[in-house]
Every structure is written in C-alpha cells, then in structure tokens.
Short mmCIF file of C-alpha atoms in Angstrom, two decimals:
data_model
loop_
_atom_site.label_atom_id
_atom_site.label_comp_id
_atom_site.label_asym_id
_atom_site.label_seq_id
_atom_site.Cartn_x
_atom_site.Cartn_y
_atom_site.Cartn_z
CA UNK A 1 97.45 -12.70 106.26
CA UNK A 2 96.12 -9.64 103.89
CA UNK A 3 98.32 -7.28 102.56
CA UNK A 4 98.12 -3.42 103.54
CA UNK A 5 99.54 -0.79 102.00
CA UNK A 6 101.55 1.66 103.83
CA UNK A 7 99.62 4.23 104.39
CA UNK A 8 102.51 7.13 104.33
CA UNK A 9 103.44 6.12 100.88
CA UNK A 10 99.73 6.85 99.53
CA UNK A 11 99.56 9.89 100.92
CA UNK A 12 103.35 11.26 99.80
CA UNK A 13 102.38 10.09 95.95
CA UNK A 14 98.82 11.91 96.21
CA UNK A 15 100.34 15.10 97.44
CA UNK A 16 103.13 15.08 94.37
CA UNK A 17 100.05 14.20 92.17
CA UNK A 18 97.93 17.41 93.15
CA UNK A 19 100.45 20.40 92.06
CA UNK A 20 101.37 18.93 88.45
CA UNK A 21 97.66 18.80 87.72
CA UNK A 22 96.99 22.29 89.07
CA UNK A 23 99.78 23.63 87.00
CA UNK A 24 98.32 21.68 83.58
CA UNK A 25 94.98 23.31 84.34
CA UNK A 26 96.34 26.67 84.92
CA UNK A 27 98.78 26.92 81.40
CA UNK A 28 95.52 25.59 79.79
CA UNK A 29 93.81 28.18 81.59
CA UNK A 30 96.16 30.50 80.49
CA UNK A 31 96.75 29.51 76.67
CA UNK A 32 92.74 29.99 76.44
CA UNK A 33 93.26 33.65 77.82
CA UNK A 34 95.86 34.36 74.91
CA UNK A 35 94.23 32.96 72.28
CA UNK A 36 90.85 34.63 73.12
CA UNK A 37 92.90 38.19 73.78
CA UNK A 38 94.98 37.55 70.45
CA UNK A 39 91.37 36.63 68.23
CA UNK A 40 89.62 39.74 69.45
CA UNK A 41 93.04 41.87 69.02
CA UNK A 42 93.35 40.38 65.36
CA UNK A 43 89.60 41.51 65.02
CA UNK A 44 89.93 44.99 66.29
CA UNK A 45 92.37 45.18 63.86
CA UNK A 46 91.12 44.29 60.74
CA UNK A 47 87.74 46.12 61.31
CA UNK A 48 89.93 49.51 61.87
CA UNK A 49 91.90 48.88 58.73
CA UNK A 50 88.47 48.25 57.35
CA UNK A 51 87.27 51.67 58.55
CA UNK A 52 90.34 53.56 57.54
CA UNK A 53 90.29 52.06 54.31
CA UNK A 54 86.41 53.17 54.12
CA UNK A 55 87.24 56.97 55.33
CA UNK A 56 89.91 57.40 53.55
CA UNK A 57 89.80 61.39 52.34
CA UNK A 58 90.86 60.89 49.00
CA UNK A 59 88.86 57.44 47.99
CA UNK A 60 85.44 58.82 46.06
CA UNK A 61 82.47 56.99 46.35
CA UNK A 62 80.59 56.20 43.34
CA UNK A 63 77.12 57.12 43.33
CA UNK A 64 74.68 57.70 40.24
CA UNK A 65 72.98 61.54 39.88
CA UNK A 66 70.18 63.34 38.56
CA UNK A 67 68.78 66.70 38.33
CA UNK A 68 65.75 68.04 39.67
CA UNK A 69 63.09 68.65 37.06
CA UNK A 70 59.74 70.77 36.59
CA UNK A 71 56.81 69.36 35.31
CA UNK A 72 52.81 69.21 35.53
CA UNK A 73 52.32 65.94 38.13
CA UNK A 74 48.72 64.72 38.30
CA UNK A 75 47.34 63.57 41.82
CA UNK A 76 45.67 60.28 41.41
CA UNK A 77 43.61 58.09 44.20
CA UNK A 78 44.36 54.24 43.87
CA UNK A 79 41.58 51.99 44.40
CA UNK A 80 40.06 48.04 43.54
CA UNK A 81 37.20 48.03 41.03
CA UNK A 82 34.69 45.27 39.29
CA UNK A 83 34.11 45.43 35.64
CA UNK A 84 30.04 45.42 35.19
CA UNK A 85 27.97 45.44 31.81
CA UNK A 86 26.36 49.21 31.32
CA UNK A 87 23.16 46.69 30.39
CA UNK A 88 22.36 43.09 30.61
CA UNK A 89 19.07 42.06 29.19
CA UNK A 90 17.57 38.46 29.39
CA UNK A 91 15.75 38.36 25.92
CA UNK A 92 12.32 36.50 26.51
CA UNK A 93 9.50 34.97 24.08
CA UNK A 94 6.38 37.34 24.18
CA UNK A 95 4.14 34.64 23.04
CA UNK A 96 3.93 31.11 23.00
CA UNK A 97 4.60 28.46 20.27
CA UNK A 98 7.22 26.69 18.55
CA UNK A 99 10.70 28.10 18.09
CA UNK A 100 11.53 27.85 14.13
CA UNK A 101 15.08 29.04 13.72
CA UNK A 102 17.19 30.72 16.17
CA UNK A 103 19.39 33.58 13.92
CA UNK A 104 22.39 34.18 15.90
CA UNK A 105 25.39 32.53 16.88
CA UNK A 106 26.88 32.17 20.26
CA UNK A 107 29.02 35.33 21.50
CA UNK A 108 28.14 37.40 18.37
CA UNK A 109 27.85 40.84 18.58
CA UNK A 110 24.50 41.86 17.52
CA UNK A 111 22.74 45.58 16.85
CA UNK A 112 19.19 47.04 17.85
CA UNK A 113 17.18 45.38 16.34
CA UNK A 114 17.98 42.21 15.03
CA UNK A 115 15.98 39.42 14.19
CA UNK A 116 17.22 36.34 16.83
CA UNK A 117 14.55 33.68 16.78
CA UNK A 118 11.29 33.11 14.95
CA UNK A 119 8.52 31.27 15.93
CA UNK A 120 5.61 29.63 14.87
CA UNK A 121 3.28 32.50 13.54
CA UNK A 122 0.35 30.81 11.79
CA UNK A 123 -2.04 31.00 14.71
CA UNK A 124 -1.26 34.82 15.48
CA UNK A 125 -1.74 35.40 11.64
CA UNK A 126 -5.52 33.81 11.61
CA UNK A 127 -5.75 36.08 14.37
CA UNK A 128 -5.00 39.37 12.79
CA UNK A 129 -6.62 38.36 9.45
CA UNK A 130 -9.77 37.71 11.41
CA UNK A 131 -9.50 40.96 12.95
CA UNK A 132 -8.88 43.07 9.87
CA UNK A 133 -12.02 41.27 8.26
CA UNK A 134 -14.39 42.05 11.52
CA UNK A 135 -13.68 45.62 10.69
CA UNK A 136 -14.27 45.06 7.11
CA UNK A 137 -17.69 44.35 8.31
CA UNK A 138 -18.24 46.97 10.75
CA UNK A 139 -17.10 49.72 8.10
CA UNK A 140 -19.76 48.17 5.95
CA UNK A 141 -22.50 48.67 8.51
CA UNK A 142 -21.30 51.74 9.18
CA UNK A 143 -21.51 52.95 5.54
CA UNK A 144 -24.95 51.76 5.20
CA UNK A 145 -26.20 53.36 9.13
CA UNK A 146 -24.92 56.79 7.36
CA UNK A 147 -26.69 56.42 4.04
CA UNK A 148 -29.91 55.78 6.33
CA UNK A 149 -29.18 58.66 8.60
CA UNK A 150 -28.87 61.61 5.14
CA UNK A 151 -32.63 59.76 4.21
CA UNK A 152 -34.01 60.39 7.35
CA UNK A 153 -32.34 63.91 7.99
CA UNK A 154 -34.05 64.76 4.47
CA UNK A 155 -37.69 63.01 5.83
CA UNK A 156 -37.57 65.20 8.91
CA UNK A 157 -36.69 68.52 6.98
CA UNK A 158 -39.33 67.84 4.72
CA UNK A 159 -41.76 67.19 7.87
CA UNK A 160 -42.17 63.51 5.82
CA UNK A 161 -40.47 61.95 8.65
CA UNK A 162 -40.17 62.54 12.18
CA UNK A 163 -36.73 63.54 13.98
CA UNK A 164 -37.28 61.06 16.62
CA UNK A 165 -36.05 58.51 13.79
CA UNK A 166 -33.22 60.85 12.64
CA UNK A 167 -31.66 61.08 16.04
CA UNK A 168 -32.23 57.05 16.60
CA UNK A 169 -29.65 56.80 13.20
CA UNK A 170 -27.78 59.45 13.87
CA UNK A 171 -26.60 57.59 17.59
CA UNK A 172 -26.99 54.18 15.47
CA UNK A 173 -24.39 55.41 13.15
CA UNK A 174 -21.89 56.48 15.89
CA UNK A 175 -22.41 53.11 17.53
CA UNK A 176 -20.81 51.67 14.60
CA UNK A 177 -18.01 54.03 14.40
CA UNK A 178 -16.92 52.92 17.82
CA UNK A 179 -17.69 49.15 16.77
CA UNK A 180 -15.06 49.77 13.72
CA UNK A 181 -12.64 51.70 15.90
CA UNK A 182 -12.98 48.85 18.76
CA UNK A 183 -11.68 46.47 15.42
CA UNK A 184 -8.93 48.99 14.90
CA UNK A 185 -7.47 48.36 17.94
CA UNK A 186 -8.15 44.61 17.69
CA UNK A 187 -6.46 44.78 14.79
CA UNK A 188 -3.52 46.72 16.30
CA UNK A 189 -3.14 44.19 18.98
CA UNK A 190 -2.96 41.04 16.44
CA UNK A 191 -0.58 42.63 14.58
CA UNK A 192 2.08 43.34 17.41
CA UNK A 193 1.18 40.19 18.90
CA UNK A 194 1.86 38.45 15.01
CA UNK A 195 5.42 41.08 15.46
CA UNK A 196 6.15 39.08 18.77
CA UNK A 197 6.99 35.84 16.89
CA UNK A 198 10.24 37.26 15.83
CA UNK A 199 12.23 38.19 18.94
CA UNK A 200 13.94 40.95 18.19
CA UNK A 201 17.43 42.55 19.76
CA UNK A 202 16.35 45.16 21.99
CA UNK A 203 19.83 46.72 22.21
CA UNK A 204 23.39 46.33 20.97
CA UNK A 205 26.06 44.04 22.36
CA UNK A 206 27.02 40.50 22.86
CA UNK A 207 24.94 37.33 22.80
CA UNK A 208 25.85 34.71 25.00
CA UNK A 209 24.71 30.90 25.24
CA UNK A 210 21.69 29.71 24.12
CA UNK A 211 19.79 29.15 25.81
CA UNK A 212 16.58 27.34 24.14
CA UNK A 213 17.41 24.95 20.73
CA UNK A 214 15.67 25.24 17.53
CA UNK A 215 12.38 23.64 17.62
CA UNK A 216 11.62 23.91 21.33
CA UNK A 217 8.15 24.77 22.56
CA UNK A 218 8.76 28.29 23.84
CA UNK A 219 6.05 30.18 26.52
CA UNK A 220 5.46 34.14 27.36
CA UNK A 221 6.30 32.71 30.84
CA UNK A 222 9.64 30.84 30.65
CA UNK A 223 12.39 32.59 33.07
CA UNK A 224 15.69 31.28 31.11
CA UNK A 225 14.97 33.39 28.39
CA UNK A 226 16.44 32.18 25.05
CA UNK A 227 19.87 34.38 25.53
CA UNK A 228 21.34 37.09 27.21
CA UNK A 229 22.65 40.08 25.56
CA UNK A 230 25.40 42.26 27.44
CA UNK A 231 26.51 45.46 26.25
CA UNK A 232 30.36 45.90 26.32
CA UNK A 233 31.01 48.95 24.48
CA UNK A 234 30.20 51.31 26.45
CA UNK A 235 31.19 49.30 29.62
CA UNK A 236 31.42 50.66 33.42
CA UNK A 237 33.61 49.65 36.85
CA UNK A 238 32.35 50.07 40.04
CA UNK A 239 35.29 50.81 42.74
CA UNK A 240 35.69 51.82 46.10
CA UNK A 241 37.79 54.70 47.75
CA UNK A 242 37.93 55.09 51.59
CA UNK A 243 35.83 57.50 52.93
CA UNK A 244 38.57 60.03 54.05
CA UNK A 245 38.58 60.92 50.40
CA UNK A 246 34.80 61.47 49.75
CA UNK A 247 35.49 65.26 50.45
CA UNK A 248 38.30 65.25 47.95
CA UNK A 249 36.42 63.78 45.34
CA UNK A 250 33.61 65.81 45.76
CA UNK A 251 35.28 68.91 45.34
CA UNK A 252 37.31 67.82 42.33
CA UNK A 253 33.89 66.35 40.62
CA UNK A 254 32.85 69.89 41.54
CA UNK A 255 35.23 71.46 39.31
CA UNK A 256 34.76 69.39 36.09
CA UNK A 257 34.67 65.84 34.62
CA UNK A 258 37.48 63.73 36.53
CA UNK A 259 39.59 60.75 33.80
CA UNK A 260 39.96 57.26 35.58
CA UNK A 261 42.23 54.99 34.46
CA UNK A 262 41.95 51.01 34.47
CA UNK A 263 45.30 49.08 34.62
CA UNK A 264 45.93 45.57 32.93
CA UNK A 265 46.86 42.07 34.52
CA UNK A 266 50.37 43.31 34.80
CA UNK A 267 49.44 46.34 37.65
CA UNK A 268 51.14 48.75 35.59
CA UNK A 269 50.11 49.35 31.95
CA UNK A 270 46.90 51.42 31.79
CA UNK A 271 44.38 49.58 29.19
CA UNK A 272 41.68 51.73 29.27
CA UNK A 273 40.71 55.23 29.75
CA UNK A 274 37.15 56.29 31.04
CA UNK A 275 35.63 58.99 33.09
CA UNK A 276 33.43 59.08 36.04
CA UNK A 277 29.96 59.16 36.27
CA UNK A 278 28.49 58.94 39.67
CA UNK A 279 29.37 58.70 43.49
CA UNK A 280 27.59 56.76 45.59
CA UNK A 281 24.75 58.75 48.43
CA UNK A 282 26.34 56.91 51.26
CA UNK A 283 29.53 55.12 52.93
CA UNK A 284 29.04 51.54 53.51
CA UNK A 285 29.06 50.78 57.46
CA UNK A 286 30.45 47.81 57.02
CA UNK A 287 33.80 49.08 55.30
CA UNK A 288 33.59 52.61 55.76
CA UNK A 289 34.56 52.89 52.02
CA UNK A 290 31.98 54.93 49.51
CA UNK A 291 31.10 53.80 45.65
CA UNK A 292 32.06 55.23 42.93
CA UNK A 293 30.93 54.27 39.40
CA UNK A 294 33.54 55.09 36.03
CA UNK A 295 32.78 54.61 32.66
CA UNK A 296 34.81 53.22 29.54
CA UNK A 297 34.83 53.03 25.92
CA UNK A 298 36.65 49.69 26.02
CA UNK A 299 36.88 49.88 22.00
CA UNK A 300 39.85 46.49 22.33
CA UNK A 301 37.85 44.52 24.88
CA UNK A 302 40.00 44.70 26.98
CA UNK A 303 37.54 44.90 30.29
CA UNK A 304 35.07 42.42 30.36
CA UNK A 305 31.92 42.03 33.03
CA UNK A 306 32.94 40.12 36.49
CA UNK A 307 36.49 41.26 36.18
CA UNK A 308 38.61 42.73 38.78
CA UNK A 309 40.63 45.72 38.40
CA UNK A 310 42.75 48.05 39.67
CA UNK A 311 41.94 51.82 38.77
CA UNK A 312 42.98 55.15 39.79
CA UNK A 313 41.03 58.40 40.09
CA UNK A 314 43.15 61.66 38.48
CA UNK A 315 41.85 64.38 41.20
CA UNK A 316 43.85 67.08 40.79
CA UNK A 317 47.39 68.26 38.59
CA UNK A 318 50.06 69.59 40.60
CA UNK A 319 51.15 72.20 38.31
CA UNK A 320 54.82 73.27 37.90
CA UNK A 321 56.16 71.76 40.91
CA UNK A 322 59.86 70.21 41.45
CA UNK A 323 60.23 66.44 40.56
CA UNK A 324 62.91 64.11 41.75
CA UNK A 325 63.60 60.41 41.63
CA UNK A 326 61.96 58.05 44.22
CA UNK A 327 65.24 56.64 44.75
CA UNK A 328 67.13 60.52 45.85
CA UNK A 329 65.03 60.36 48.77
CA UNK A 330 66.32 58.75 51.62
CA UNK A 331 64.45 58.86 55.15
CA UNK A 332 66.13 59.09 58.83
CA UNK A 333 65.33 59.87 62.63
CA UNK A 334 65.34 63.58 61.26
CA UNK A 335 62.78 63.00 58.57
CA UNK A 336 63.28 62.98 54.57
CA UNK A 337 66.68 64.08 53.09
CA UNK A 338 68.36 63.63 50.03
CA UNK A 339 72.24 64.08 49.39
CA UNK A 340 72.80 67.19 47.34
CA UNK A 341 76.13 67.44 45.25
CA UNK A 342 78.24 70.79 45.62
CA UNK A 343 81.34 71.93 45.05
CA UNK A 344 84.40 69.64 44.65
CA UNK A 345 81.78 66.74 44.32
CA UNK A 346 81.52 67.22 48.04
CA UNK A 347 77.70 65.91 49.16
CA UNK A 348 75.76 67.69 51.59
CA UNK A 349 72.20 65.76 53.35
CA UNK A 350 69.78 68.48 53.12
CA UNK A 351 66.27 68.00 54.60
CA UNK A 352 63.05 67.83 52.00
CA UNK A 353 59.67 68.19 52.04
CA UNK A 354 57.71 64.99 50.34
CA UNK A 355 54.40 66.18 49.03
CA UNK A 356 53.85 63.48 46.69
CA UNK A 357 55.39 60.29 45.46
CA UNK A 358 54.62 56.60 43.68
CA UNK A 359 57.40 54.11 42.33
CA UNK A 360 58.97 56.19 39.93
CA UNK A 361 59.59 59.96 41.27
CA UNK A 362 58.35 61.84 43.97
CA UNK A 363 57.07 65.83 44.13
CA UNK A 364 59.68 68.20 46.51
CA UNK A 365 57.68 70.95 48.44
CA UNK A 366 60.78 72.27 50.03
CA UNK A 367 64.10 72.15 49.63
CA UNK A 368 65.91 71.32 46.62
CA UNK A 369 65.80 73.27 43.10
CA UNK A 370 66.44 72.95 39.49
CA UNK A 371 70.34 74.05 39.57
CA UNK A 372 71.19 70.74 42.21
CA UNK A 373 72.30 67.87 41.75
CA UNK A 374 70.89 64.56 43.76
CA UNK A 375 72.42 61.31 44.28
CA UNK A 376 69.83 58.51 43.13
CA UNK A 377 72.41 55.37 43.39
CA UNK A 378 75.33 54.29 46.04
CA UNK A 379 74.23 55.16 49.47
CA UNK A 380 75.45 52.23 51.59
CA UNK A 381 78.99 53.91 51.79
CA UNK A 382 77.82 57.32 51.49
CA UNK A 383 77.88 60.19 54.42
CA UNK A 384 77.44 63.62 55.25
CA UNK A 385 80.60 65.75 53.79
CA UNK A 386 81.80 62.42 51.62
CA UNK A 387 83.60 62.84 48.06
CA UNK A 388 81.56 61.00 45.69
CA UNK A 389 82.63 60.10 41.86
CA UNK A 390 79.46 60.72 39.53
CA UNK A 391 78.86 57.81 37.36
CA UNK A 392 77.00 56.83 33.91
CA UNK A 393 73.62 55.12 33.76
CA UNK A 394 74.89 52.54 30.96
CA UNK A 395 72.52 49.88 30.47
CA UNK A 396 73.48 46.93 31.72
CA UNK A 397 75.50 44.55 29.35
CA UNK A 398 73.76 42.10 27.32
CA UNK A 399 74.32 38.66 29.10
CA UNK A 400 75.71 35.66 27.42
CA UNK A 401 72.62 32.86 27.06
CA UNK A 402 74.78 30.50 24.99
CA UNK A 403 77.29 28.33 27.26
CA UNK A 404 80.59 28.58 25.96
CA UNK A 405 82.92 25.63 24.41
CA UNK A 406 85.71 25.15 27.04
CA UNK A 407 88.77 23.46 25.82
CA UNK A 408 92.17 22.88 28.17
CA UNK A 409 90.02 24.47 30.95
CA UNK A 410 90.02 28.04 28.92
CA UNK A 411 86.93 29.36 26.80
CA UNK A 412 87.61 28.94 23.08
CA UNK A 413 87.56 32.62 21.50
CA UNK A 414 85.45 31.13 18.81
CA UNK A 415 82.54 31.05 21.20
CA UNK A 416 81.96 34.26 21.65
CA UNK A 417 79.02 35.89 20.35
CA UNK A 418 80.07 39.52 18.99
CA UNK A 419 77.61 42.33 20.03
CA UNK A 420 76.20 42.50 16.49
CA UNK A 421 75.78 39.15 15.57
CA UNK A 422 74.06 38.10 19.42
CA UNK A 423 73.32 34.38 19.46
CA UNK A 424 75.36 31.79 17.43
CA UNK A 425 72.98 29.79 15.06
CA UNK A 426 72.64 25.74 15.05
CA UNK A 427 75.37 25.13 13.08
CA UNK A 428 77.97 27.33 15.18
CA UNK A 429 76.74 25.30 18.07
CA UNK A 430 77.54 22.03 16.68
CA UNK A 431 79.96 20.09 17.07
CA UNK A 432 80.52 18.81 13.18
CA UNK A 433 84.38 17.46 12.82
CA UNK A 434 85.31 20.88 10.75
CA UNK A 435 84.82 23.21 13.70
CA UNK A 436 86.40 20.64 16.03
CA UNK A 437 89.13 20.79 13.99
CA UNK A 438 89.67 24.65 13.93
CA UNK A 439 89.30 24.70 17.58
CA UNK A 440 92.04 21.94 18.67
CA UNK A 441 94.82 23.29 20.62
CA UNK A 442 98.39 23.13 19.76
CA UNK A 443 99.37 19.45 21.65
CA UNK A 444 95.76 18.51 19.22
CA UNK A 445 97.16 18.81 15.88
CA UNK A 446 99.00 15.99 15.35
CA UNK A 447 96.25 13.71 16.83
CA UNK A 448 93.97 12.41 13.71
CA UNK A 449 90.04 13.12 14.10
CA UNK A 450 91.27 15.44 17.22
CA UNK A 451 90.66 14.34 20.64
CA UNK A 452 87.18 13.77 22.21
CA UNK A 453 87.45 16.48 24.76
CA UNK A 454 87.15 19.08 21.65
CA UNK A 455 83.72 18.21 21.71
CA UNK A 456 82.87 18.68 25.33
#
C-alpha cells in the first residue's frame, strides 16, 4: 500500500511559507529604496558644496590680462602654391658629330654664355675655309671685270670702242659683285655653323643631369638634349585664391605692387619674400578658383621647382586699428565677447566686433579701447560680475631631464641641478664609490663600501 501525504498538512506549511518570503522581498525592496535615496542625497550634497565653494564672493579667480594695443595690421589672403622655374631650357646640339668634352659638372650653376660641350669641328672648318677661299676668287674676278670695264668706258669716249661693250662689262662686273656677296654670306653661314660645335649656355642657372657622355655621336635632331638648365634665381609660384576674392585682388593690384610671402616646411616661418606679377584672364570651372603668378628672389634656395607651398597675398594694411589677443575673445549664443576688467577687479562680458583675426591676435571694430583691460587666460571658472586675481605670464619652469638618485625612498639633495649650472655632467651622474659615499644616509656609515641600494 503507497503512502500519501496528508493533504491538510501541505497546504498549512505552504501558507506559513508565503508571508516570510513576501516580507524578505519587501525589506530588500525597501533597503534598495534607502540606499538609492541616501546615494543621490550624498550627491546633491557634495555638488552644492561644490557650487558654494565655486561662488563663493570673496574667492578670486585667477585669470591672465592684457591690454588692448594700436598698431598698423596688414590683411593677407592665404592660399596653396607650386614652386616653377622662371625658365627651363633643354640645351640641344645644332649640328651633328662627335661630342669631344662636355665642360660642366652636374648641378653647377652656370652664366650666359658658357662653353658646355664641344664637338667635333674639323668638317665645319673645311667648310668655312672653302667658303672664304670661293670668295677669294670671286673678288679676283671681280677686280679684273672692273679693270676691263674703265678700258672700255675710255674706248667708247674716245668713239674707239662701242658702248654696247661698255654696258656688257659694266652688268658683267655687277654680276660678280653679287657672286662675291653670295660667298659672303656662305661664308657667314660656315662660320656660325663652325660656332655651333661649342654649345653654348643660353642663359643663367642650374645644370642638371647629363644627359649625353663624352664621346657620343650627337645629331641637330636628338630630343634629350645634352642637359637642362633651370633658372632659380629669379624663381616664381603659381597659387590659387578662390574666386570670391578676384575683385579684392584686383582692386588692391590696382593701387600698387602687392608683397607675397612664401612660408617654410614648418607653416609658419616666412622664407621668402616676392611680389606679384600677374593674375590669371579666367576662373577655372572646374574649381572655381583663379591663378595667380608671384615672383621671388630666392637668393638662399630656399624654393626650388615642383615644390609645394603655402603663400599669402598682403592686400591691404589696416591702419591704426585696436589689437587684442586671439585668446580675449571668447564666442557665445550672443556673438563675440571678451571679459573686460573694471573696478575692484570686478569683470564685466562686453560684446565685440571681430574684423580680423589669425592665431596670434585679432583686430576689434567695436567695443573695447586702449585704457581696458582683457582677460586672455582662466575662463573655465570665470562669469559675468566674478572677482578675478590678475596673474604674471612667468615662463614656465625649466623641467628636470636628469632622473634623480633616490635613496631611503627620498631624492638625494645632491641631485639637483641648480638653475645656473642646468644638467649634471658624466661624472656627477656616476655612480664612482666617492659620491656613493657622500650620499649614504646616517644607518650607511658604519657599513664598509656602503650598501648597494646607494647606487640605485
């Protein structure tokens, strides 16, 4: 016979069961309510200690100042330029033949002028030499054609000779004064074509590679040329500006030569100084930006063709106008406003008018003056009607690069490098046994050779 359990007993311990666990559940319940309400409590707390401690009437903010200056500012357009040769030549052979010595080195700087390459010039001699010895022979005729031509003008005066054979010599003769000018020119064109076997610099500037070795066969029509020659000095950059500013530029190249500067690897240091020389008759469609070409001394070589660059364009000087730190103006919903420092060291945010500005200090239209002051530094606790305490720019203090010698978990005074002195030298930053031994610690002295931690 299976056991049964009795029902009535189940169902009194189930019903005991049921109100302890509802009770657990509800103090958990409840200790998750108190902590919750005691953690946000604890937090409104501390942030309005915070915020007292913050607005506290008689705790200054400091903040760094400066005054509002006057001064010339020049307007300048920014834009991306290539350095480009003001020439390039590809020096050719004239006339064919055999190159005999090439006269320059690679990346010299020659002048107008100078002899580069020779070549072979015995056939271009013959050539001249044969035509200075036709005329030779002409002149000869000649001479004799005009001793004939007085005989028979003295016949035919004398009626012992007719002028029919006067005026036969007489053209005879200047038939041979065109032969022997006809041999001047032949003569003319040996001789510059004997001058083409030395190939000559046709401007000034800097050879590259060569192009074509010594003893090569050279021709009139080889296309490589035997080097190229670029001229550096003067050089020019051609840059871009959009083509909202073509009217501006216009109008300032109206009024006189306009300076460009060129700027170095570094974005900020301006290597070269130049001036433009032409704008370009038409906006490119495809970038809606306009040409613009500038031209540059570039006495260190320090722009060099293929380059890019950054330049800016000097347009116009603001003249006389109120100058402020970048950093004194600070923007919000209003607009522009910088914090102005009156009385008592009381600020004030007064509302300015930006006309100008780059990284370092920006031109005021409207609103501030020579006799303020502005803050510059500090503005994360700063406010409208705050007391602010007006600080010294020091420069920053020199770090130290040199780890220091730690010893019982202090820094040793002997590792400090004095402002004067600044770095120790080698042998201060040893560890030789004499310096260990100035530098052990009192519970160190009476340990021979001094302990290894000294050293570390």
């Amino acid at each position: 016979m299976l056991f049964k359990p009795d029902e009535n007993n189940a169902a009194n311990v189930s019903g005991e069961a049921t109100p302890k666990r509802r009770r657990t559940v509800w103090i958990a319940v409840g200790l998750l309510i108190a902590g919750g309400l005691g953690y946000l409590g604890w937090t409104y707390l501390q942030e309005t200690r915070m915020a007292a401690s913050r607005s506290r009437p008689d705790l200054a903010v400091p903040v760094l100042a400066a005054t509002p200056r006057i001064q010339d500012v020049p307007v300048y357009l920014d834009g991306v330029g290539t350095v480009k040769a003001l020439n390039t030549v590809t020096v050719r052979a004239q006339v064919d033949g055999k190159l005999l010595s090439v006269n320059f080195r690679e990346g010299q700087d020659v002048r107008a002028g100078d002899v580069l390459a020779e070549i072979d010039p015995a056939i271009y001699q013959a050539q001249y030499d044969q035509a200075v010895a036709k005329k030779a022979q002409d002149e000869a005729v000649l001479a004799n054609a005009r001793t004939d031509l007085v005989r028979y003008e003295q016949l035919a005066a004398s009626k012992a000779g007719t002028t029919q054979q006067a005026d036969t010599q007489r053209a005879l003769v200047a038939q041979y004064e065109a032969q022997v000018k006809a041999d001047q020119a032949a003569i003319d064109n040996a001789k510059a074509t004997l001058g083409y076997t030395k190939v000559v610099a046709p401007l000034s500037g800097r050879a590259g590679l060569r192009q074509v070795d010594q003893g090569n066969i050279v021709h009139a029509s080889d296309t490589t040329g035997l080097v190229v020659i670029t001229q550096l000095q003067p050089i020019t950059v051609w840059f871009s500006l959009p083509q909202q500013q073509i009217v501006r530029v216009n109008a300032a190249a109206a009024r006189g030569q306009l300076a460009v500067d060129v700027f170095g690897n570094d974005g900020r240091t301006v290597v070269d100084t130049g001036v433009l020389r032409g704008i370009d008759n038409q906006v490119d469609p495809t970038t809606g930006t306009v040409k613009l070409k500038a031209e540059f001394p570039n006495s260190r070589f320090q722009l060099w063709p293929g380059q890019f660059v950054n330049v800016r364009l000097q347009v116009e000087t603001l003249s006389q106008v109120v100058v402020v730190p970048t950093a004194a103006v600070q923007r919000g919903p209003a607009g522009t406003f910088s914090y102005v420092i009156g009385a008592d060291n009381i600020v004030s945010a007064w509302p300015v008018t930006v006309v100008q500005q780059n990284e370092t200090d920006a031109v005021i239209g409207k609103g501030l003056t020579v006799d303020d002051r502005v803050v510059t530094t500090g503005f994360a606790n700063l406010a409208d009607g705050a007391k602010v305490e007006i600080g010294r720019d020091d420069p920053a203090v020199a770090p130290d690069l040199a780890p220091r010698r730690r010893q019982g978990g202090k820094a040793t005074g002997g590792d400090r490098a004095s402002p004067k002195s600044g770095q120790r030298t080698r042998t201060e930053q040893g560890s030789g046994a004499p310096e260990a031994a100035d530098n052990k610690g009192p519970e160190q002295a009476g340990q021979p050779g001094g302990s290894p931690k000294a050293s570390q």
